[in-house]
Coordinates of C-alpha atoms in Angstrom, one line a residue:
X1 CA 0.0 0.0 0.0
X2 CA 1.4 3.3 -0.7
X3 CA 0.2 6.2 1.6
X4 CA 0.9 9.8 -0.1
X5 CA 0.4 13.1 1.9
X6 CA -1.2 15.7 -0.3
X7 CA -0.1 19.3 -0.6
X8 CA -1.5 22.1 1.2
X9 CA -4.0 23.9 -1.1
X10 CA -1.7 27.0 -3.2
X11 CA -4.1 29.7 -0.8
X12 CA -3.4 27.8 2.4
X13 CA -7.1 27.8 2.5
X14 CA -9.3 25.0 3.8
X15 CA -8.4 22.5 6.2
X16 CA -4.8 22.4 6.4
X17 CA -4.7 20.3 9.8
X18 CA -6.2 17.6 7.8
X19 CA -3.9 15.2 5.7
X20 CA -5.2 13.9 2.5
X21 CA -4.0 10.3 1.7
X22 CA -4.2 9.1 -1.6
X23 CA -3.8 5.6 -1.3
X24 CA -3.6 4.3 -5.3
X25 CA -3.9 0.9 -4.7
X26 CA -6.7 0.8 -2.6
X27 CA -8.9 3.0 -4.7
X28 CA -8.0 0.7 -7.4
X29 CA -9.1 -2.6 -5.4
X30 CA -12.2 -0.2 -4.7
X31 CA -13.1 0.9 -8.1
X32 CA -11.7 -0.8 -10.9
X33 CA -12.4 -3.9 -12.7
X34 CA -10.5 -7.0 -13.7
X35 CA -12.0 -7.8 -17.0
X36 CA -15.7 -8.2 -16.0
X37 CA -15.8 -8.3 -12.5
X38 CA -14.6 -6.1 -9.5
X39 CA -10.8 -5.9 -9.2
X40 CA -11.9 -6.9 -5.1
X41 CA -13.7 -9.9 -5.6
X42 CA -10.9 -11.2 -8.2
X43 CA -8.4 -10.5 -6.0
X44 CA -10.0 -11.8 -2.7
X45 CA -11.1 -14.6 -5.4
X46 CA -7.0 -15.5 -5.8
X47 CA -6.5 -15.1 -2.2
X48 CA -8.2 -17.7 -1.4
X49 CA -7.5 -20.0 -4.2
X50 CA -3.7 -19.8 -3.1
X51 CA -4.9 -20.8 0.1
X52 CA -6.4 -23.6 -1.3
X53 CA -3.5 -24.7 -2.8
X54 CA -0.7 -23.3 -1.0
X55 CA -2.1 -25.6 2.3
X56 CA -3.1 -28.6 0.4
X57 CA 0.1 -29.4 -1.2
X58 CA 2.4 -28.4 2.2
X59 CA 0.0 -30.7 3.8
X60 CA 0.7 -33.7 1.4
X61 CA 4.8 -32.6 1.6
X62 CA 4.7 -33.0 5.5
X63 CA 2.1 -35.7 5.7
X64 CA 0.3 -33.9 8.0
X65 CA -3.2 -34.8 9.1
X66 CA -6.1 -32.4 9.8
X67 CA -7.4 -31.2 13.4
X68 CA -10.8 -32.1 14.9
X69 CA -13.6 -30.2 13.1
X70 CA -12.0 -31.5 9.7
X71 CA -11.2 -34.6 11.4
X72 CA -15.1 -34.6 11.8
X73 CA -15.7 -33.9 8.7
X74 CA -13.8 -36.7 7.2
X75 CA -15.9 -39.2 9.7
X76 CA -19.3 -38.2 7.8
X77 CA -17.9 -37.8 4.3
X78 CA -19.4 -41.2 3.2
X79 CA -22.9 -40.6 4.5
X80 CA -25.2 -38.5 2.9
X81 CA -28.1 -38.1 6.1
X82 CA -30.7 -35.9 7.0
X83 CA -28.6 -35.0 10.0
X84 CA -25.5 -35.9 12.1
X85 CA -24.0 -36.3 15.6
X86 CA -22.2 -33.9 18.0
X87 CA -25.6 -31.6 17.5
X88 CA -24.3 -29.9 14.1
X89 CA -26.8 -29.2 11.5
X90 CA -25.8 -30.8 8.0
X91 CA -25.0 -28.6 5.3
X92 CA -21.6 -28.4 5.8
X93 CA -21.0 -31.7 5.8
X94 CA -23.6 -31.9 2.4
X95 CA -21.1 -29.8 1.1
X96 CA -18.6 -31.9 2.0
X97 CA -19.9 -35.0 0.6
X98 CA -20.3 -33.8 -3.0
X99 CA -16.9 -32.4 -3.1
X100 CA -15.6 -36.1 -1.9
X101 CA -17.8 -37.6 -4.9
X102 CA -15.6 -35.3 -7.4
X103 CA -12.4 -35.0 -5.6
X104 CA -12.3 -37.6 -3.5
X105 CA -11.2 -38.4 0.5
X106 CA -8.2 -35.9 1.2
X107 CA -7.1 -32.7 2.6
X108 CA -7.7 -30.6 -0.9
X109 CA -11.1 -31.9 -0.6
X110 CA -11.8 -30.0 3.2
X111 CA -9.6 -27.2 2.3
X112 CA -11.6 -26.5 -1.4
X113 CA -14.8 -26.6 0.5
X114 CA -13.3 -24.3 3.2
X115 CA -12.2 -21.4 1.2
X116 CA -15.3 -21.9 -1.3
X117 CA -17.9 -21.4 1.8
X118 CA -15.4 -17.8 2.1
X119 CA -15.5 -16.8 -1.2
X120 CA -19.2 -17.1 -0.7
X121 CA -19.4 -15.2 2.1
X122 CA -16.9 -12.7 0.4
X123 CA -19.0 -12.0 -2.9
X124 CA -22.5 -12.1 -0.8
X125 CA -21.2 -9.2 1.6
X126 CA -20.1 -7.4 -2.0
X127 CA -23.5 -8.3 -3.9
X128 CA -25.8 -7.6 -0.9
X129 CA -23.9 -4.0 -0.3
X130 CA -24.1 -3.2 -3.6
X131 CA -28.2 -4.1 -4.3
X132 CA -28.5 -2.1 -1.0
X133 CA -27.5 0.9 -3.5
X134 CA -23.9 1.7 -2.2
X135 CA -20.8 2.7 -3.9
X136 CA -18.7 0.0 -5.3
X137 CA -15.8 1.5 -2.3
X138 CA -18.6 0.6 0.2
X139 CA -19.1 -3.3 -0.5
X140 CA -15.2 -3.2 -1.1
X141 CA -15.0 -1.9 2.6
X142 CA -17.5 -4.1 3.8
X143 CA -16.3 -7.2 2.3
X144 CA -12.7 -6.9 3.4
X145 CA -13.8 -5.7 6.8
X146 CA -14.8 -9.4 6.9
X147 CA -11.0 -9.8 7.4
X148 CA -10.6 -7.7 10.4
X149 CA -12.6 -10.3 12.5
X150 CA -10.5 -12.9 14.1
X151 CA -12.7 -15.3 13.9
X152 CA -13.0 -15.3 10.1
X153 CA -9.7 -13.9 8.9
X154 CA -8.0 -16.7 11.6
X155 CA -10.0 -18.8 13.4
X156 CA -12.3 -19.8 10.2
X157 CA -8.9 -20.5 8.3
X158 CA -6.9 -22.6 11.6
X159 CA -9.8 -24.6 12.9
X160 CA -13.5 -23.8 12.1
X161 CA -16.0 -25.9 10.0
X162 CA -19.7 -25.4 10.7
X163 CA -18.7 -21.3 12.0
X164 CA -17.1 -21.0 8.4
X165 CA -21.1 -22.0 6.5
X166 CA -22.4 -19.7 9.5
X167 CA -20.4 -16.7 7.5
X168 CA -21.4 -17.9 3.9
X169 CA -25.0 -18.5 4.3
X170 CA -25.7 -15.6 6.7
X171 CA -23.8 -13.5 4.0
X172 CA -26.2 -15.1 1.5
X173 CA -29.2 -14.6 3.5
X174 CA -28.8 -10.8 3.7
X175 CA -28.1 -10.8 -0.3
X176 CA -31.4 -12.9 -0.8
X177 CA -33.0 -9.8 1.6
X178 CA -31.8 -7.2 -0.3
X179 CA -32.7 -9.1 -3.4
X180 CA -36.2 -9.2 -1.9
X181 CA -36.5 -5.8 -1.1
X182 CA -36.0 -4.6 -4.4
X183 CA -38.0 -6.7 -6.1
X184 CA -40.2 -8.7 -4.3
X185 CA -40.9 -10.9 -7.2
X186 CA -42.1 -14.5 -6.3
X187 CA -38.5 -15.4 -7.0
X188 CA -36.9 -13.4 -5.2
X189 CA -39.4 -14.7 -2.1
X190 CA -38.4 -18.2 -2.7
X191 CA -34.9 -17.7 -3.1
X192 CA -35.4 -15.9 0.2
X193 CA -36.9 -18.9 1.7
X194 CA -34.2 -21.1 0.9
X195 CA -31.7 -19.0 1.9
X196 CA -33.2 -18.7 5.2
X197 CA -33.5 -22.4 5.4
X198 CA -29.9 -22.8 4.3
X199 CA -28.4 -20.3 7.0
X200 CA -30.7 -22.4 9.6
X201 CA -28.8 -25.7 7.9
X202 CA -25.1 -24.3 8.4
X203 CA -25.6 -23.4 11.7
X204 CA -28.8 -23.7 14.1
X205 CA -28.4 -20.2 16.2
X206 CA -28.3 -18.4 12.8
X207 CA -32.1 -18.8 13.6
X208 CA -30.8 -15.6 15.7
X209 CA -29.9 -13.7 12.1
X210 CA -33.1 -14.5 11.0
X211 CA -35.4 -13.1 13.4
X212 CA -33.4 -10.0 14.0
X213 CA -33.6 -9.1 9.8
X214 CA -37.0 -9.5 10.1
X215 CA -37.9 -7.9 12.7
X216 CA -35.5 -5.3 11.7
X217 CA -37.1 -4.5 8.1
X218 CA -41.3 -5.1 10.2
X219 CA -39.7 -2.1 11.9
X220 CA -39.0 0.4 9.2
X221 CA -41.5 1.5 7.6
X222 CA -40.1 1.8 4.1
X223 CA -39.0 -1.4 4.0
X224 CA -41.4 -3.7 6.0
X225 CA -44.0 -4.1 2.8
X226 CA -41.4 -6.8 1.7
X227 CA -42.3 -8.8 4.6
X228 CA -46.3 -8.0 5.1
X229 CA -46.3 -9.1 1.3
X230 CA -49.1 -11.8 0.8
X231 CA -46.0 -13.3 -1.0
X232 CA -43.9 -13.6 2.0
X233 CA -46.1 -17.5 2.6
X234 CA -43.9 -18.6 -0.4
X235 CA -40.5 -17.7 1.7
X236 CA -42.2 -19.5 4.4
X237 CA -43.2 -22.4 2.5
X238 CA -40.0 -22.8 0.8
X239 CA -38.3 -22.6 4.0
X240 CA -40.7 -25.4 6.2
X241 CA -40.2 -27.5 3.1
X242 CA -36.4 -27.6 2.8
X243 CA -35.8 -27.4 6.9
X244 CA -38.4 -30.5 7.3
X245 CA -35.9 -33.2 6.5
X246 CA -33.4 -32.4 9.0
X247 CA -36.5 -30.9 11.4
X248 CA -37.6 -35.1 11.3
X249 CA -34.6 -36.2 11.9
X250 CA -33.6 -33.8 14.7
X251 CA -37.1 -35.4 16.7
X252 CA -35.9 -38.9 15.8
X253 CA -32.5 -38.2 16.5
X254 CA -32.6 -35.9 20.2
X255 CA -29.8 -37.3 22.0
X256 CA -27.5 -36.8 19.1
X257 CA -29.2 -33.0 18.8
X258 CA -28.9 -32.1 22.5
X259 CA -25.0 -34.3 22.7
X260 CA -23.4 -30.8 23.3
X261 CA -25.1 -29.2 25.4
X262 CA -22.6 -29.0 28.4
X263 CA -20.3 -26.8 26.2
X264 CA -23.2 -23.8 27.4
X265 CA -21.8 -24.4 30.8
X266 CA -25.9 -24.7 32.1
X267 CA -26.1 -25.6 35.9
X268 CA -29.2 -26.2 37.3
X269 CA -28.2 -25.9 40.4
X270 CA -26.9 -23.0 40.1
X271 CA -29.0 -19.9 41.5
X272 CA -30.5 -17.8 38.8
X273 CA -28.8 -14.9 39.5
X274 CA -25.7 -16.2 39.6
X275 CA -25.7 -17.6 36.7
X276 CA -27.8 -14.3 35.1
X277 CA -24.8 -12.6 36.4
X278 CA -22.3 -15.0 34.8
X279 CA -23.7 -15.5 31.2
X280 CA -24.2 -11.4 31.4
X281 CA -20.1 -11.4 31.7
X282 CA -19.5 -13.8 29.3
X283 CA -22.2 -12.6 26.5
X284 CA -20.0 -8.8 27.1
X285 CA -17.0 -10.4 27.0
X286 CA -17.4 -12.2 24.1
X287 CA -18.8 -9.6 22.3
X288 CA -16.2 -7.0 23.1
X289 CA -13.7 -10.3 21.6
X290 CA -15.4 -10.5 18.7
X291 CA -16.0 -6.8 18.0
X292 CA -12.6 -5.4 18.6
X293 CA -10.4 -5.4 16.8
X294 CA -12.9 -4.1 13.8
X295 CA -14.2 -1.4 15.8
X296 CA -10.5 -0.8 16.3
X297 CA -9.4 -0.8 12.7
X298 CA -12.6 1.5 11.6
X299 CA -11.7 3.9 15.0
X300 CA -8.0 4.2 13.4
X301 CA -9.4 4.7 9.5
X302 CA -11.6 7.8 11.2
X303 CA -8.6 9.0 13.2
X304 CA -6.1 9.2 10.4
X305 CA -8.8 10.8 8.2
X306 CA -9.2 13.5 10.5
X307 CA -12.9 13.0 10.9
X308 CA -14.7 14.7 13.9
X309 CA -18.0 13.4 15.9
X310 CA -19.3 16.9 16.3
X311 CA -19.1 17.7 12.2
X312 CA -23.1 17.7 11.0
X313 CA -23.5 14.5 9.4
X314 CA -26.9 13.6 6.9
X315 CA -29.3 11.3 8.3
X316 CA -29.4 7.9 8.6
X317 CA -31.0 6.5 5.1
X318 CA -33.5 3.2 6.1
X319 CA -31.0 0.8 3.9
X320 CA -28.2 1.5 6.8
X321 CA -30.8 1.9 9.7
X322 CA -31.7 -1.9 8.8
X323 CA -28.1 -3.2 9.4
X324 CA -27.4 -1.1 12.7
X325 CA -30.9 -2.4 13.7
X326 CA -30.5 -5.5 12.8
X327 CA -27.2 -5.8 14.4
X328 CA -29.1 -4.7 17.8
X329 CA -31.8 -6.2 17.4
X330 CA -29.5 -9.5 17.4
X331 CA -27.7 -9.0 19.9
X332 CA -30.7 -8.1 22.2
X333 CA -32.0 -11.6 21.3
X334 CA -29.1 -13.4 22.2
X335 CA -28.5 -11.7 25.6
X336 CA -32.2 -12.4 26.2
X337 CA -31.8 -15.7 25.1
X338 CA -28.2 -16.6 27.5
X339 CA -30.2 -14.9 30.9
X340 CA -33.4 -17.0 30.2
X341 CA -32.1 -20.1 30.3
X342 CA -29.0 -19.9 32.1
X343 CA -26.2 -19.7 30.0
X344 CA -23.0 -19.2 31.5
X345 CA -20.5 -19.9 28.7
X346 CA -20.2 -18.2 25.8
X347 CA -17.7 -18.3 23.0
X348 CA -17.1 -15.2 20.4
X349 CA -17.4 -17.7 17.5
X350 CA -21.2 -17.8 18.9
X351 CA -22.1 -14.9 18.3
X352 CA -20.8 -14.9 14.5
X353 CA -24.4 -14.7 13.1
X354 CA -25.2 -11.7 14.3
X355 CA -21.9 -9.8 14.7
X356 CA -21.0 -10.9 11.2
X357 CA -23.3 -7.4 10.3
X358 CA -20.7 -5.3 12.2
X359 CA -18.1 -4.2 9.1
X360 CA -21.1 -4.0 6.9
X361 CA -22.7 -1.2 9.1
X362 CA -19.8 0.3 9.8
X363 CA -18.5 0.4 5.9
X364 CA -22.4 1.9 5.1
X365 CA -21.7 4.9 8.1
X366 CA -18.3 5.7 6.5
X367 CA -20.2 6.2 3.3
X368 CA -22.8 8.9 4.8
X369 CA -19.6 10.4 5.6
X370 CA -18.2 11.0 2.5
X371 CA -15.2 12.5 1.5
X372 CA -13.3 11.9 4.6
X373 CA -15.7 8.7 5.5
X374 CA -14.4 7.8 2.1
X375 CA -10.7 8.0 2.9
X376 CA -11.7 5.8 5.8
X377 CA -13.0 2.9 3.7
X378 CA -10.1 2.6 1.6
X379 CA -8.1 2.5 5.3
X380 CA -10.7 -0.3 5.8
X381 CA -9.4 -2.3 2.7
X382 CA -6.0 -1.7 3.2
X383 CA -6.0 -2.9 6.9
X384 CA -8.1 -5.8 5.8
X385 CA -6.1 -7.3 2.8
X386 CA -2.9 -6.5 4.8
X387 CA -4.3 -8.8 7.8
X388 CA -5.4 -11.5 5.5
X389 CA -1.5 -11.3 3.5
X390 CA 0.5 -11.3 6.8
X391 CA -2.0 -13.9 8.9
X392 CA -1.4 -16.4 5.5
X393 CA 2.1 -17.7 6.2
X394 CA 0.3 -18.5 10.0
X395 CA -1.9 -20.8 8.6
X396 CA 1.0 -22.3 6.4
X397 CA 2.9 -23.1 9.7
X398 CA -0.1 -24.0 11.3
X399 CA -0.6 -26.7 8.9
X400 CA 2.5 -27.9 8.9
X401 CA 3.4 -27.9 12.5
X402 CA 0.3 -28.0 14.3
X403 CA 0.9 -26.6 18.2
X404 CA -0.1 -27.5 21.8
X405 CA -3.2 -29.2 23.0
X406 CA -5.3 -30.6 20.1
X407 CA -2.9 -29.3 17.4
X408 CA -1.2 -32.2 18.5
X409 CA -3.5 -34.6 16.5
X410 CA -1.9 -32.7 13.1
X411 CA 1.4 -34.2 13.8
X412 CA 0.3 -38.1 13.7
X413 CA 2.1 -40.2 11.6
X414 CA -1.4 -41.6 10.6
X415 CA 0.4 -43.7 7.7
X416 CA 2.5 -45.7 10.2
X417 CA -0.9 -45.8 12.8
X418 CA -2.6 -47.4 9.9
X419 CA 0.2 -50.2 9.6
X420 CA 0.1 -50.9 12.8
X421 CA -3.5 -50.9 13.3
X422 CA -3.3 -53.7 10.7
X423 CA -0.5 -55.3 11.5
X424 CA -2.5 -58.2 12.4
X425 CA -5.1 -58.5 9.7
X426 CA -7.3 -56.0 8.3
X427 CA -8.9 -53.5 9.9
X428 CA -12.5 -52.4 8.4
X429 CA -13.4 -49.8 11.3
X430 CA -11.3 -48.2 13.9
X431 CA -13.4 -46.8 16.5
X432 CA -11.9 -44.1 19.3
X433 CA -13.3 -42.0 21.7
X434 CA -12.5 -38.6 19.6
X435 CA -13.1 -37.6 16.5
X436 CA -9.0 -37.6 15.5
X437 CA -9.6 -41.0 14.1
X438 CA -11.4 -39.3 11.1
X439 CA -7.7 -38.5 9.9
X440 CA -7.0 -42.6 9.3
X441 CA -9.7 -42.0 5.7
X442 CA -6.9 -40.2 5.0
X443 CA -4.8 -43.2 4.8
X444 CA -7.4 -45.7 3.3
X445 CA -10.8 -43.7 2.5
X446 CA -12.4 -47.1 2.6
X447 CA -12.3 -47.6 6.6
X448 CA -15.2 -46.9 8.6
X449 CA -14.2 -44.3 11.4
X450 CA -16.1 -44.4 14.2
X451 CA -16.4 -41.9 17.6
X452 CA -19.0 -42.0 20.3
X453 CA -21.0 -39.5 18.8
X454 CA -21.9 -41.4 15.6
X455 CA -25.4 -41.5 15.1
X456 CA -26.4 -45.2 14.2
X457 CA -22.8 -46.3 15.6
X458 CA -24.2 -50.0 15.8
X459 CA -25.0 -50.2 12.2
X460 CA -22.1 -48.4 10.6
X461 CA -19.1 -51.4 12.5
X462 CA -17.8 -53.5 9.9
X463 CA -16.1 -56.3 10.9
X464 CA -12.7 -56.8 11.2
X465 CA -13.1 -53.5 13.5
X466 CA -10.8 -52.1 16.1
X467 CA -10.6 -49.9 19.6
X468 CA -7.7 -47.3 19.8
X469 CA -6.9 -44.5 21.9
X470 CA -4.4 -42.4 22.7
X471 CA -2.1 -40.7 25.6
X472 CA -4.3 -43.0 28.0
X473 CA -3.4 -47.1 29.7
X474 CA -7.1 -47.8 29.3
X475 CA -9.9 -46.9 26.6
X476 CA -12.4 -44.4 28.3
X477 CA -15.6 -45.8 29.8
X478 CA -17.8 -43.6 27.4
X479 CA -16.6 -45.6 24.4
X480 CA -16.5 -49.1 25.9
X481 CA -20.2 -48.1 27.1
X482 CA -21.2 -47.0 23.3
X483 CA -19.5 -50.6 21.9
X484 CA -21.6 -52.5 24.7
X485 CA -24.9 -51.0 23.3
X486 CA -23.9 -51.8 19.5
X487 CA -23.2 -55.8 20.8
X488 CA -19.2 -55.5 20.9
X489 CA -16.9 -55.8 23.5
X490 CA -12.9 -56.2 23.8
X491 CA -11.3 -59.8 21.8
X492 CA -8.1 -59.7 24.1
X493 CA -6.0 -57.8 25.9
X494 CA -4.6 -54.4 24.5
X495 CA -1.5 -54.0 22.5
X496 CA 0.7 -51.4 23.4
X497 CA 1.9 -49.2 20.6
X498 CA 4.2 -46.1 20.0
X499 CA 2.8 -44.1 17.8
X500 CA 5.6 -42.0 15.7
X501 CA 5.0 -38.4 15.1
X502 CA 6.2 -36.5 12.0
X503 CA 9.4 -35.3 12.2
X504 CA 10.9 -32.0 13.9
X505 CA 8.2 -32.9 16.6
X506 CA 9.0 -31.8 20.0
X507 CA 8.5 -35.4 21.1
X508 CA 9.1 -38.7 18.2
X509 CA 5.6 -40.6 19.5
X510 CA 2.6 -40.7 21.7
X511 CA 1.7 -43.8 23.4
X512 CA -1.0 -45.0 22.6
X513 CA -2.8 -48.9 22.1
X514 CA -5.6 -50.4 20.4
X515 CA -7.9 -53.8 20.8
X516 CA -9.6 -55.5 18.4
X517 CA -13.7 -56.0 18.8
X518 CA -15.6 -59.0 18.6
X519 CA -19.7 -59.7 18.6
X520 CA -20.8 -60.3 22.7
X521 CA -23.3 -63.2 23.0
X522 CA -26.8 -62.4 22.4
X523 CA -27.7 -62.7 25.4
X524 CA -25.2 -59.8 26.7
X525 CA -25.6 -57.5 24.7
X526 CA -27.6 -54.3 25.4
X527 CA -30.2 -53.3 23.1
X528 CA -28.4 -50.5 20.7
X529 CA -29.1 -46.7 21.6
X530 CA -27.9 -43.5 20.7
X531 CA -24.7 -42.7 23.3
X532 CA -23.9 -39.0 23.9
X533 CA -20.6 -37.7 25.4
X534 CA -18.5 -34.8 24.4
X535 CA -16.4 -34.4 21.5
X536 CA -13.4 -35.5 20.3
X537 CA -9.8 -36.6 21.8
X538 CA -10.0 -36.2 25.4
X539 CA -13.6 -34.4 25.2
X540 CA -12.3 -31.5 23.1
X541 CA -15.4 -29.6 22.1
X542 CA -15.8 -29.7 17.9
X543 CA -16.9 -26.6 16.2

């Protein structure tokens, strides 16, 4: 980026406190074009593709493996169901599924989908910003102000799965309403509907998003005749009709729905007020996490501008009073909804749904502000696309090296597991208490990979299957529970194993050891239910 201070006016009239930056290559990442599409979407566009790329291959030069949500992912990648354990919704992993069928069972595959669910996120912001009636600089702002939240421009690039679609499709449900605002065609109000169902799909408290966009456009009166529309049953409909599937299977399924619920930190013993008192800390703190370092960035682009509160500034039109609105309106629902039922945990990546609005508001104020608000959009995209550049060769390291706690799983020589898994006959299913073992498809895509969280665990063992765990001298209860209900218990005694680690490890193995299963008697065995027990290698919570 090159920052240039203008000269003072010849007169030494105007304001010459103020310092004018003209900052070439941002207004040309604002502006201009790269044949026919915005020069910031193509370039985001190649960001992101590198990414792709750039991780993929270092991850098949190291032979790393993946951590837990991708682990996760690569447990479900052979089903196609209504709906899956560990109480995540199932689009995500739909998405995964038909990328498997094209590109098969590996890394690229998770990483492809990854970056894809971005760029989607990336060209909604744009697209929706943009049929909202702003200036091309605006949705520029706004969509690389994506960047300048952690948990998208690091956390949604290290770790995250399910939080990733929450960015996408809540990106895409805002395009579909200002789609539907403008021309409330029947179209437009079942493209709305699907896109509501869709954000529900990537993430269940997007239901959040929903109602506050709603409610926000019911409450201005310009806009609300999209939504009292007689046409607004088709977004309805189309909505019931795509969520019913999953819906179904949720009632079937409510163990493996409700399986996480602990992570909320919910005590019913716990006096009300106590824990009112607790979630209320959590919920601030967690937003003041999220919100941050944005707020920061846009607090900065003002300050260098030279912009001042007390100048007169136009009022509000409805098209930005809907985001602020709906941003508060959100975030009123949530807080309402972590004191009413006793919530005292709460993450920053929770709150994505709603918060994701925050650039977007703030890139439409800077707007209103024109010139200087101006000058602080183009900040906006420089501080975004430089966070995105230098927090790249993180993820590259990342990816290669993993680091403490359940980074470790990364650094498994799952190759050399595999051998020794099999080292006395095949293995069909390997079964563990944590979703790490996903990482062994990597090694054969064939093998059934089992955790405790599974739903219909029973009927998914093929035989020749086998127990492993890691770091421990004996399996944990919860899994040897979970093979009793599916019929199968222990065929010996465990076997010991080292299990080596990639090199230039801090340590060259983990102990581990495995067991392989046999059917119990008839007679013994329980009849099969649905177990529920937290997540992954040592109870890590999935995203």
């Amino acid at each position: 980026m090159v920052f240039m201070l203008a000269e003072p006016a010849a007169t030494g009239t105007g304001d010459e406190n103020s310092l004018k930056y003209s900052m070439k290559w941002d207004e040309w990442l604002a502006e201009s074009r790269i044949g026919p599409f915005p020069a910031a979407i193509v370039m985001v566009a190649a960001y992101l593709a590198l990414q792709t790329v750039i991780l993929s291959v270092l991850a098949t030069w190291a032979g790393t493996g993946v951590g837990v949500d991708d682990a996760e992912q690569l447990i479900y990648l052979p089903y196609l169901w209504a709906g899956y354990g560990g109480s995540q919704p199932p689009l995500y992993t739909w998405i995964n599924w038909l990328a498997a069928q094209i590109f098969g069972t590996n890394i690229f595959t998770l990483k492809l989908v990854k970056y894809s669910v971005l760029f989607l996120a990336a060209c909604s912001v744009f697209a929706a910003m943009r049929r909202f009636g702003y200036t091309k600089a605006t949705a520029a702002a706004a969509m690389l102000g994506l960047f300048t939240i952690p948990q998208i421009a690091w956390e949604s690039q290290r770790a995250l799965s399910h939080s990733v679609a929450v960015v996408g499709f809540c990106a895409l449900l805002l395009l579909a309403m200002a789609n539907l605002i403008e021309r409330r065609s029947v179209i437009a109000y079942a493209v709305f509907g699907l896109a509501t169902a869709a954000a529900i799909l990537a993430k269940y408290n997007d239901v959040f998003l929903v109602a506050a966009l709603v409610a926000a456009v019911l409450s201005l009166r310009e806009l609300r005749d999209a939504i009292l529309d007689p046409k607004f049953a088709i977004s309805v409909a189309v909505a019931i009709v795509v969520l019913a599937p999953t819906t179904y299977w949720s009632l079937m399924h409510p163990a493996d729905l409700l399986a996480r619920g602990e992570k909320f930190g919910i005590d019913l013993q716990q006096g009300r007020m106590t824990a009112a008192a607790t979630g209320a800390g959590k919920f601030i703190m967690g937003t003041f996490n999220f919100a941050v370092l944005p707020v920061l960035v846009s607090a900065l682009a003002f300050a260098l501008t030279g912009f001042r509160f007390s100048e007169r500034r136009p009022k509000a039109p409805a098209r930005e009073v809907l985001l602020w609105r709906t941003l508060a309106l959100g975030l009123a629902m949530l807080a309402i909804f972590v004191l009413a039922t006793g919530v005292t945990e709460v993450k920053a990546r929770w709150l994505v749904p709603v918060l994701v609005i925050l650039p977007l508001a703030m890139a439409a104020y800077m707007e209103r502000l024109s010139p200087r608000g101006r000058d602080a959009q183009l900040l906006v995209i420089a501080a975004g696309a430089i966070i995105a550049v230098l927090l790249a060769p993180a993820t590259w390291y990342f990816q290669i090296n993993g680091t403490s706690g359940l980074s470790r799983m990364i650094r498994v020589d799952y190759a050399a597991l595999y051998r020794q898994l099999s080292a006395d006959g095949p293995v069909k299913t390997a079964i563990s208490d944590g979703a790490w073992v996903g990482n062994l498809r990597l090694v054969d895509e064939k093998l059934v990979a089992l955790d405790q969280e599974v739903p219909n665990f029973d009927r998914l063992v093929q035989e020749p299957a086998v127990l492993v765990w890691l770091d421990r001298d004996d399996p944990r209860p919860v899994i040897l529970e979970q093979l009793k209900k599916a019929g199968y218990e222990p065929d010996g005694q465990p076997r010991q194993i080292m299990i080596p680690l990639l090199p230039s490890t801090d340590k060259s193995a983990r102990p581990g050891a495995y067991i392989r299963l046999k059917r119990m008697a008839a007679e013994k065995a329980t009849a099969p239910e649905e177990g529920v027990s937290k997540g992954a290698e040592g109870g890590q919570e999935p995203d």
